[in-house]
PDB file of C-alpha atoms in Angstrom:
ATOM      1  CA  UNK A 648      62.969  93.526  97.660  1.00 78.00           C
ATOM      2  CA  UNK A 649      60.092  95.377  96.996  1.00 86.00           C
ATOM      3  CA  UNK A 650      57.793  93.755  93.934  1.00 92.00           C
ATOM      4  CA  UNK A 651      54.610  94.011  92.279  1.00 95.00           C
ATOM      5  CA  UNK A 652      53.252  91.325  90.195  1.00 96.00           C
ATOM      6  CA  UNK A 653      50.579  91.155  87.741  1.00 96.00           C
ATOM      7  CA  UNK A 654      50.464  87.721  85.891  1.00 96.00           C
ATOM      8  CA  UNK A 655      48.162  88.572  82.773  1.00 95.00           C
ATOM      9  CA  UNK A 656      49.396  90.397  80.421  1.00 94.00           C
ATOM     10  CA  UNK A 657      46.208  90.451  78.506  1.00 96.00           C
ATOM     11  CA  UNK A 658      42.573  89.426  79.813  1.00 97.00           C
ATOM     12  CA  UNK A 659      39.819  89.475  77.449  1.00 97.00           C
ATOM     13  CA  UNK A 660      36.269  89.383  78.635  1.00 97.00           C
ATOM     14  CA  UNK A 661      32.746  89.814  77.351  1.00 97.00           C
ATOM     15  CA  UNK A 662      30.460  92.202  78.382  1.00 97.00           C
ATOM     16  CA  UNK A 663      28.578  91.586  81.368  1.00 97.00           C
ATOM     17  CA  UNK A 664      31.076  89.163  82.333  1.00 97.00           C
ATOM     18  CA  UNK A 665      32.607  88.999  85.666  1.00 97.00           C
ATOM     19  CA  UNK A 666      36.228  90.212  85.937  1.00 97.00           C
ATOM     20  CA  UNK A 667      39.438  89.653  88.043  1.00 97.00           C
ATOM     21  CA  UNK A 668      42.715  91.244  87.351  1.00 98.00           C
ATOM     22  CA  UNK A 669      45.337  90.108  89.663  1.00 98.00           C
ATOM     23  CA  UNK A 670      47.955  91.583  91.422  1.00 97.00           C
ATOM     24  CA  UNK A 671      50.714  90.125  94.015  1.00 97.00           C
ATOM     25  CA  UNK A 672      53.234  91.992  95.607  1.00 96.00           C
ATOM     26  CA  UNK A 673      55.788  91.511  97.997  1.00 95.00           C
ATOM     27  CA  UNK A 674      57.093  94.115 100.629  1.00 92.00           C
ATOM     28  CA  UNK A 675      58.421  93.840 104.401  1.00 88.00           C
ATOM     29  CA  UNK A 676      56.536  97.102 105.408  1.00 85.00           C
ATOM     30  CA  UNK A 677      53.050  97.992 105.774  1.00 85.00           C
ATOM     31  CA  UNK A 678      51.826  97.860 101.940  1.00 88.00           C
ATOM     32  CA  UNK A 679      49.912 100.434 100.415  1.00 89.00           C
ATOM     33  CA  UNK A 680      48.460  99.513  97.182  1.00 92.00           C
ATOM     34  CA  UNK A 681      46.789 101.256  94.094  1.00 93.00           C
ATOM     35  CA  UNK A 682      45.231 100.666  90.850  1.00 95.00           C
ATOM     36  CA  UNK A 683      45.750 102.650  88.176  1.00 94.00           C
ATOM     37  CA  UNK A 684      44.251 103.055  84.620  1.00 95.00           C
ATOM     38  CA  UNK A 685      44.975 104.409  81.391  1.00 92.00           C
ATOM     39  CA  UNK A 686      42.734 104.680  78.927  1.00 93.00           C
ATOM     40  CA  UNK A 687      43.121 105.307  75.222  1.00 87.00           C
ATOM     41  CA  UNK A 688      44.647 108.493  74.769  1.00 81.00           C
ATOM     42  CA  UNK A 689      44.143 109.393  78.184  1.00 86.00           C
ATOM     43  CA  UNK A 690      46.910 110.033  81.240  1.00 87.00           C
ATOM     44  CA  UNK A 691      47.244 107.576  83.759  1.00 89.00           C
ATOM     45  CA  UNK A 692      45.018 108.039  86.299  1.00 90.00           C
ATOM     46  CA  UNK A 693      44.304 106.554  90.261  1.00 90.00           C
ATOM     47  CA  UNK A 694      41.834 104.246  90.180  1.00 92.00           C
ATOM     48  CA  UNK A 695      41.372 103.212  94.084  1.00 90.00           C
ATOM     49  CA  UNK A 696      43.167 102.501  96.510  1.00 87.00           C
ATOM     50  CA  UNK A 697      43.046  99.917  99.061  1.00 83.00           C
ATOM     51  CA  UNK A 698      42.985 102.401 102.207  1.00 78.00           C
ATOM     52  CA  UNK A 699      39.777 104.329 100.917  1.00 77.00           C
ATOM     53  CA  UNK A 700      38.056 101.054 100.436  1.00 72.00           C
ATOM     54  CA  UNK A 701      35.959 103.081  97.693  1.00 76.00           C
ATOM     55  CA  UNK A 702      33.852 101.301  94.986  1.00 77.00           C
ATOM     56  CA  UNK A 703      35.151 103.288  91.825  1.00 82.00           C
ATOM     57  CA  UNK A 704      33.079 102.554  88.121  1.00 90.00           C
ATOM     58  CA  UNK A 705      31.954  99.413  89.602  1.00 90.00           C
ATOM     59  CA  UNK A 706      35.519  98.214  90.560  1.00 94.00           C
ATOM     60  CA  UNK A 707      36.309  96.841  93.684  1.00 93.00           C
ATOM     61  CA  UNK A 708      39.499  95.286  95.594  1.00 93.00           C
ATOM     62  CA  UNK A 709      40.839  94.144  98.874  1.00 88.00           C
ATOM     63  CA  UNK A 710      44.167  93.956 100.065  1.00 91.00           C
ATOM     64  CA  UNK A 711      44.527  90.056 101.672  1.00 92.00           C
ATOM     65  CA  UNK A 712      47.545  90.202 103.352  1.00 90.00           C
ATOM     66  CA  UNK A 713      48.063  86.288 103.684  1.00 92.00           C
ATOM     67  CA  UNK A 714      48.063  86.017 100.115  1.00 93.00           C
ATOM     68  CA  UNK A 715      49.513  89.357  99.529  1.00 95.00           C
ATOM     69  CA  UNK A 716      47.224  90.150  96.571  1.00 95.00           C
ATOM     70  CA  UNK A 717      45.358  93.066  95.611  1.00 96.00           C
ATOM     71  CA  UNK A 718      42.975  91.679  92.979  1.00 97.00           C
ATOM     72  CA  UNK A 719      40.979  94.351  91.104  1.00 96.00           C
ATOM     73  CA  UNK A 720      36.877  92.969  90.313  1.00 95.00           C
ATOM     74  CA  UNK A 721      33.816  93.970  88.948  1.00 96.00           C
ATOM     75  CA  UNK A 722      30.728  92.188  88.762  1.00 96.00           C
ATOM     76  CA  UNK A 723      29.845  92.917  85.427  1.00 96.00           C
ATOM     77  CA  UNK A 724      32.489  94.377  82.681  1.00 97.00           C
ATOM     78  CA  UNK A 725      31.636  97.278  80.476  1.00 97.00           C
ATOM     79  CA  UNK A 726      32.911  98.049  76.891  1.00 97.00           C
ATOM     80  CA  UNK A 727      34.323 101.508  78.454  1.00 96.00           C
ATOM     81  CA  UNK A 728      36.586  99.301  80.990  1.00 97.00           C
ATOM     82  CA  UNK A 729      38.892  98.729  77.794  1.00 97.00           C
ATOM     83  CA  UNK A 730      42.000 100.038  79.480  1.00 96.00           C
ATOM     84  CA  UNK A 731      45.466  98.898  80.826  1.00 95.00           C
ATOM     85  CA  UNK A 732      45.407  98.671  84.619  1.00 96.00           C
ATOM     86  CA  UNK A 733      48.195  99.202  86.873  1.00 95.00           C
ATOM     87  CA  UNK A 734      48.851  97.942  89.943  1.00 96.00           C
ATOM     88  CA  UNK A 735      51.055  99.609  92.056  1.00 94.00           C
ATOM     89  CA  UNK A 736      52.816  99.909  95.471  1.00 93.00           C
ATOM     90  CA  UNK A 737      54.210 102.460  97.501  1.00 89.00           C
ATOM     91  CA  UNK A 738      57.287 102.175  98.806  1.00 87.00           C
ATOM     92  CA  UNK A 739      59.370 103.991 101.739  1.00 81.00           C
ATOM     93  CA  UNK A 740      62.675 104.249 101.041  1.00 75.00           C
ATOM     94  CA  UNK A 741      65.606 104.055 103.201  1.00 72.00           C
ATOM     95  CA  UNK A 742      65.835 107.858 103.393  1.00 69.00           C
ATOM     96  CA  UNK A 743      61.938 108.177 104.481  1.00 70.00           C
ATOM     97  CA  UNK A 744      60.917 109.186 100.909  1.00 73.00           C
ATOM     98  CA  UNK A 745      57.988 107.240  98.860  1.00 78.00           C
ATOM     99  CA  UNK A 746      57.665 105.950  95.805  1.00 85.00           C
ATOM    100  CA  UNK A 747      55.377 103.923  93.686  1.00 88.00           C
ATOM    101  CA  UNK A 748      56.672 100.560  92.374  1.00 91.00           C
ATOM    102  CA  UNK A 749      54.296  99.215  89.286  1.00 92.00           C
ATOM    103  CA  UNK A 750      53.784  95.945  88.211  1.00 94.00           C
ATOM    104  CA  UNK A 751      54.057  95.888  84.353  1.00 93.00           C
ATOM    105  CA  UNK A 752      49.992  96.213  83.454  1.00 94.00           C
ATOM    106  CA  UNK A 753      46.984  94.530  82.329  1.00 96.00           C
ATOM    107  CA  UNK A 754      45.397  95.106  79.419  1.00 95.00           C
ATOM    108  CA  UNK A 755      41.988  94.535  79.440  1.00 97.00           C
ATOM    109  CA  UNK A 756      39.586  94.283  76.189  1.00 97.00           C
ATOM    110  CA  UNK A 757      35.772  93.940  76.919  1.00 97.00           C
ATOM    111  CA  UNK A 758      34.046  92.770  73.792  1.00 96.00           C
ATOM    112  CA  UNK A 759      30.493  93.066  73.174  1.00 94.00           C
TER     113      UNK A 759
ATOM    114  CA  UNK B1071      45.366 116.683  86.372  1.00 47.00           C
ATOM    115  CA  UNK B1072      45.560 119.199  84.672  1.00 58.00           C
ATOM    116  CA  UNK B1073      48.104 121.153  86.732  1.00 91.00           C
ATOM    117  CA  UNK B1074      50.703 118.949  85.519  1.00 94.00           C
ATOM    118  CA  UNK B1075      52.609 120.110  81.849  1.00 95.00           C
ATOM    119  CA  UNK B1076      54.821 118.333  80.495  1.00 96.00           C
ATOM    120  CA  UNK B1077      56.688 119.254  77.126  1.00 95.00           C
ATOM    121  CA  UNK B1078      57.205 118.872  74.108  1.00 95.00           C
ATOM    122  CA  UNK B1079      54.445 116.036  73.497  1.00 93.00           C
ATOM    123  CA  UNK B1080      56.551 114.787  70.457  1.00 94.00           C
ATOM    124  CA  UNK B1081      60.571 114.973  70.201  1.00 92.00           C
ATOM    125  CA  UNK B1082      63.339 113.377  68.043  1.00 91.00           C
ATOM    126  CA  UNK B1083      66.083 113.386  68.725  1.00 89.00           C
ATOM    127  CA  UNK B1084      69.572 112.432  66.862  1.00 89.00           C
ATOM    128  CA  UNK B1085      71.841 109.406  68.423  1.00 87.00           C
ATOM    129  CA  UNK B1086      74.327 110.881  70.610  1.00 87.00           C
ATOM    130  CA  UNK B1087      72.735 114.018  71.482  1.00 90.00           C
ATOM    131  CA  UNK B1088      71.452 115.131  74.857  1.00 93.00           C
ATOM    132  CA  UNK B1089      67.667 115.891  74.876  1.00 94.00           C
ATOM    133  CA  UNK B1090      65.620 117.639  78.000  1.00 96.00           C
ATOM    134  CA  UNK B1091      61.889 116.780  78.601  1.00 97.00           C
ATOM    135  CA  UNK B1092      60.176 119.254  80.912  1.00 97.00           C
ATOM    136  CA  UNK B1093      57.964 119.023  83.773  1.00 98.00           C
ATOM    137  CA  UNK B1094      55.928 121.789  85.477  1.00 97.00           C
ATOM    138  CA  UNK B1095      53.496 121.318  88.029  1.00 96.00           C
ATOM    139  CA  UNK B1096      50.946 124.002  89.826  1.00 94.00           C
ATOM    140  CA  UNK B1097      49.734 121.875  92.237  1.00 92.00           C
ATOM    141  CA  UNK B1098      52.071 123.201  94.994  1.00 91.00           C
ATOM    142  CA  UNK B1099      52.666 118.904  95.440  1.00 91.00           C
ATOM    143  CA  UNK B1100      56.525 118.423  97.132  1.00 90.00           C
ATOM    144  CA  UNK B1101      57.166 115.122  95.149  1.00 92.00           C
ATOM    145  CA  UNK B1102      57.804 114.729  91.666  1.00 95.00           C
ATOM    146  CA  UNK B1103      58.429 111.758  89.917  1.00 95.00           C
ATOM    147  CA  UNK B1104      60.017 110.632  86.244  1.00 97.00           C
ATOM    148  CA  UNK B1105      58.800 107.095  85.393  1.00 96.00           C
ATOM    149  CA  UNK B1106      59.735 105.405  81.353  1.00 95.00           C
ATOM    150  CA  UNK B1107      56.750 103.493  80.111  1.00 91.00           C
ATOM    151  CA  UNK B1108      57.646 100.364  77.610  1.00 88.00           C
ATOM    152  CA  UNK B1109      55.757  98.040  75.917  1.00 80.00           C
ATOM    153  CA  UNK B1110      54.650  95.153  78.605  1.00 77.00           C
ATOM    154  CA  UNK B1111      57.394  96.817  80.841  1.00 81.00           C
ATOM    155  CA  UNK B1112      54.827  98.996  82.918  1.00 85.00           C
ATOM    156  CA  UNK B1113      56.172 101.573  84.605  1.00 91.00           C
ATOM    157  CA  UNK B1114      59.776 102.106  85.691  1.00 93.00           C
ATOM    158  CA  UNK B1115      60.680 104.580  88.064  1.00 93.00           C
ATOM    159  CA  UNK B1116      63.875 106.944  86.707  1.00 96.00           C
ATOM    160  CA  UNK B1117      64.633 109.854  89.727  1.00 96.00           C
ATOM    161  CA  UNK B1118      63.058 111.348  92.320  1.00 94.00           C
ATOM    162  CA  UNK B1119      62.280 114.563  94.253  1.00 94.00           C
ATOM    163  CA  UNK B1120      60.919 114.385  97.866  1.00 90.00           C
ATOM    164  CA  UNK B1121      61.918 118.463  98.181  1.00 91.00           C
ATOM    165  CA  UNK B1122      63.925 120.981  96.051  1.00 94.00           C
ATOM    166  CA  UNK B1123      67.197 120.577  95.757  1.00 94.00           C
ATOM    167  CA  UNK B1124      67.289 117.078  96.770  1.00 92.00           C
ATOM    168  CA  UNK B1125      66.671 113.733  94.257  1.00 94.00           C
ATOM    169  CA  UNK B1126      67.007 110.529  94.376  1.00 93.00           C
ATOM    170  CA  UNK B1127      67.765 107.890  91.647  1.00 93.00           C
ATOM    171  CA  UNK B1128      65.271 105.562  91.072  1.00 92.00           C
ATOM    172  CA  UNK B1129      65.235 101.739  89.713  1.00 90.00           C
ATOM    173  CA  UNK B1130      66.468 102.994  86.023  1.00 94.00           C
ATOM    174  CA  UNK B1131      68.911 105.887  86.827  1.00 96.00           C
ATOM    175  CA  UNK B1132      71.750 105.268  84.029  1.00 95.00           C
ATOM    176  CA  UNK B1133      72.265 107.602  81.680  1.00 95.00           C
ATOM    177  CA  UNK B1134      69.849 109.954  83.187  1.00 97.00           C
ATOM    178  CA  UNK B1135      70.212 113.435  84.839  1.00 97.00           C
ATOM    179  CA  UNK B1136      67.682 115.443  86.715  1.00 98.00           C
ATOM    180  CA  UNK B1137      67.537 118.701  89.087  1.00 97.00           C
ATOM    181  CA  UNK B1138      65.082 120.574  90.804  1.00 97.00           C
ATOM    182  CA  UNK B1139      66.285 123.616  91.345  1.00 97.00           C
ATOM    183  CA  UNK B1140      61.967 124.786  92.110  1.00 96.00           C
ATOM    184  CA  UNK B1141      59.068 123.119  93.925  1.00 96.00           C
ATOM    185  CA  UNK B1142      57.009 123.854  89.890  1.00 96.00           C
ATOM    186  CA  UNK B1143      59.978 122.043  87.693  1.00 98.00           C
ATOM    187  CA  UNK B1144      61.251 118.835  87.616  1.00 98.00           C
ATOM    188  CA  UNK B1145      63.561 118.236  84.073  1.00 98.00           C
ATOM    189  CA  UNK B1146      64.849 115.266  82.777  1.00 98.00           C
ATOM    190  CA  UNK B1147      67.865 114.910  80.776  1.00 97.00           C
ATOM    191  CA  UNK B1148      68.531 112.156  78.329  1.00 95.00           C
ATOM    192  CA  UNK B1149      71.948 111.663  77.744  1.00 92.00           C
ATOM    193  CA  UNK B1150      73.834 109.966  75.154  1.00 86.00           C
ATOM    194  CA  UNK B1151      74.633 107.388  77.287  1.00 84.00           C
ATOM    195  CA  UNK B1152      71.078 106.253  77.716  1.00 86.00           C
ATOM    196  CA  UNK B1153      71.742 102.841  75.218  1.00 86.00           C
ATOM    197  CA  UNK B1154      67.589 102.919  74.688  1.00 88.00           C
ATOM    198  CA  UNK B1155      65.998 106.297  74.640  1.00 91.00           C
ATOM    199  CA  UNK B1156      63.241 105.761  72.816  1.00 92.00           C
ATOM    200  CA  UNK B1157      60.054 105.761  75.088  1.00 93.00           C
ATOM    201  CA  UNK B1158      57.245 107.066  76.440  1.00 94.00           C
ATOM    202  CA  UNK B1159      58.392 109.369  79.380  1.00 96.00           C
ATOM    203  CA  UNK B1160      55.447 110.028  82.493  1.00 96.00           C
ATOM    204  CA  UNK B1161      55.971 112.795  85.111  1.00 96.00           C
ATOM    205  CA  UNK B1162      54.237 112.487  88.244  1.00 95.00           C
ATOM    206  CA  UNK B1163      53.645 114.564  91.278  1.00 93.00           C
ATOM    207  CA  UNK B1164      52.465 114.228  94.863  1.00 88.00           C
ATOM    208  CA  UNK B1165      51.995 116.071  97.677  1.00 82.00           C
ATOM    209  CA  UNK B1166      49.962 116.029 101.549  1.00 74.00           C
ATOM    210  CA  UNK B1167      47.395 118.440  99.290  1.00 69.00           C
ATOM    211  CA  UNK B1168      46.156 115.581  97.180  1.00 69.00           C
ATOM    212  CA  UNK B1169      46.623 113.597  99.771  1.00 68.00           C
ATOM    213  CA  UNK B1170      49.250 111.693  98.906  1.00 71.00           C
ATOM    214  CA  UNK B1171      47.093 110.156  95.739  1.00 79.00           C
ATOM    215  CA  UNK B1172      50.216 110.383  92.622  1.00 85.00           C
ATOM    216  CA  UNK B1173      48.989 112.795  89.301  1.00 89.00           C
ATOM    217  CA  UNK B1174      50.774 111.858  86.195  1.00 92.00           C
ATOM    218  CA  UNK B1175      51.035 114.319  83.116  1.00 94.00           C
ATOM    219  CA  UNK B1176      50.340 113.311  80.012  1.00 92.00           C
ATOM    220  CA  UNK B1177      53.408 112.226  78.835  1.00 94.00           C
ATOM    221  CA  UNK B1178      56.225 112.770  76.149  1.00 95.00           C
ATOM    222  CA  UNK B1179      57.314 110.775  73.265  1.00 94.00           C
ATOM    223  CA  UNK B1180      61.185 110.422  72.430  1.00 93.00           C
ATOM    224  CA  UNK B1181      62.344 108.686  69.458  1.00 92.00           C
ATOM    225  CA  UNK B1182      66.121 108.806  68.618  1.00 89.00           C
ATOM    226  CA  UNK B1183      66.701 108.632  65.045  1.00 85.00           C
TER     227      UNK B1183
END
């Protein structure tokens, strides 16, 4: 069965500090994988995703497929990255249609 | 984002009644999404629309009803026999346009009383 895993619930960093948030997942298909953020008061909104291989706010990951992890990172953490993260996966379903399977979120606090 | 409404923001609703959240999207995106957000229970996924006229339940279905009788709308029911209705309720959409990258709105708050 399709799964997405994020261990921390809470990660607490200072600023300037290096930051990981991790993310497993588990799927028999091809995996396509996201990151999504929400803000304070703000909607829920795409982050990156693995197939662009962007560099969004500073945030970075890669998709290792041995270790089927999708770790989110960035070098140096900002107040403004206060925010839960989502991972998330998509998932085709038996009748062809996709959906996004989250893992339950991150919430990150950068102090200064 | 912003082509995504959902409404009303804020409801309350009385145990044992049925209550309809409403999503409307201008984005001209084929999938629509409901997903319940809980406390340190991220995102579930409710129903599904790949086209109009045709859903699918998702992970969280019970107690639940949807239809999409337009490409724009997307409603949710919440019936009675949803034993925990109080949440934070996301609608999402998607579509080849965007391509294939998942819009939420902004959400809607239900709290049974």
């Amino acid at each position: 069965a399709q799964r997405v895993t994020q261990p921390e619930k809470l990660l607490s960093v200072f600023k300037g500090a290096p930051v990981e948030l991790k993310c497993n997942y588990s799927y028999s298909g091809s995996p396509e994988l996201f990151w999504y953020v929400q803000y304070s008061r703000q909607r829920l909104q795409l982050l990156l995703r693995h197939i662009s291989r962007e560099s969004i706010k500073g945030f970075t990951a890669d998709l290792n497929k041995g270790e089927t992890s999708f770790h989110l990172k960035k070098p140096f953490a900002q107040e403004e990255d206060s925010a839960m993260y989502y991972c998330a996966l998509s998932v085709r379903t038996q009748g062809g249609s996709e959906k996004l399977v989250f893992g339950k979120g991150t919430k990150l606090t950068v102090n200064p | 984002d912003g082509g995504i409404t959902q409404s009303p923001k804020y409801l309350f609703r009385k145990e044992g009644q049925n209550v309809t959240l409403s999503c409307e999207q201008n984005l001209n995106h084929d999938a629509m999404y409901w997903y319940r957000q809980d406390p340190g229970q991220g995102l579930r996924l409710i129903y599904y629309s790949q086209i109009v006229n045709d859903f699918q339940k998702g992970d969280i279905a019970e107690g639940y009803s949807v239809s999409r009788e337009k490409k724009e709308s997307f409603p949710l029911t919440v019936t009675s026999a949803q034993k925990n209705p109080t949440a934070f309720y996301l609608c999402a959409t998607t579509g080849t346009a965007s391509g294939n990258t998942i819009y939420f709105g902004e959400g809607s708050w239900l709290t049974v009383v």
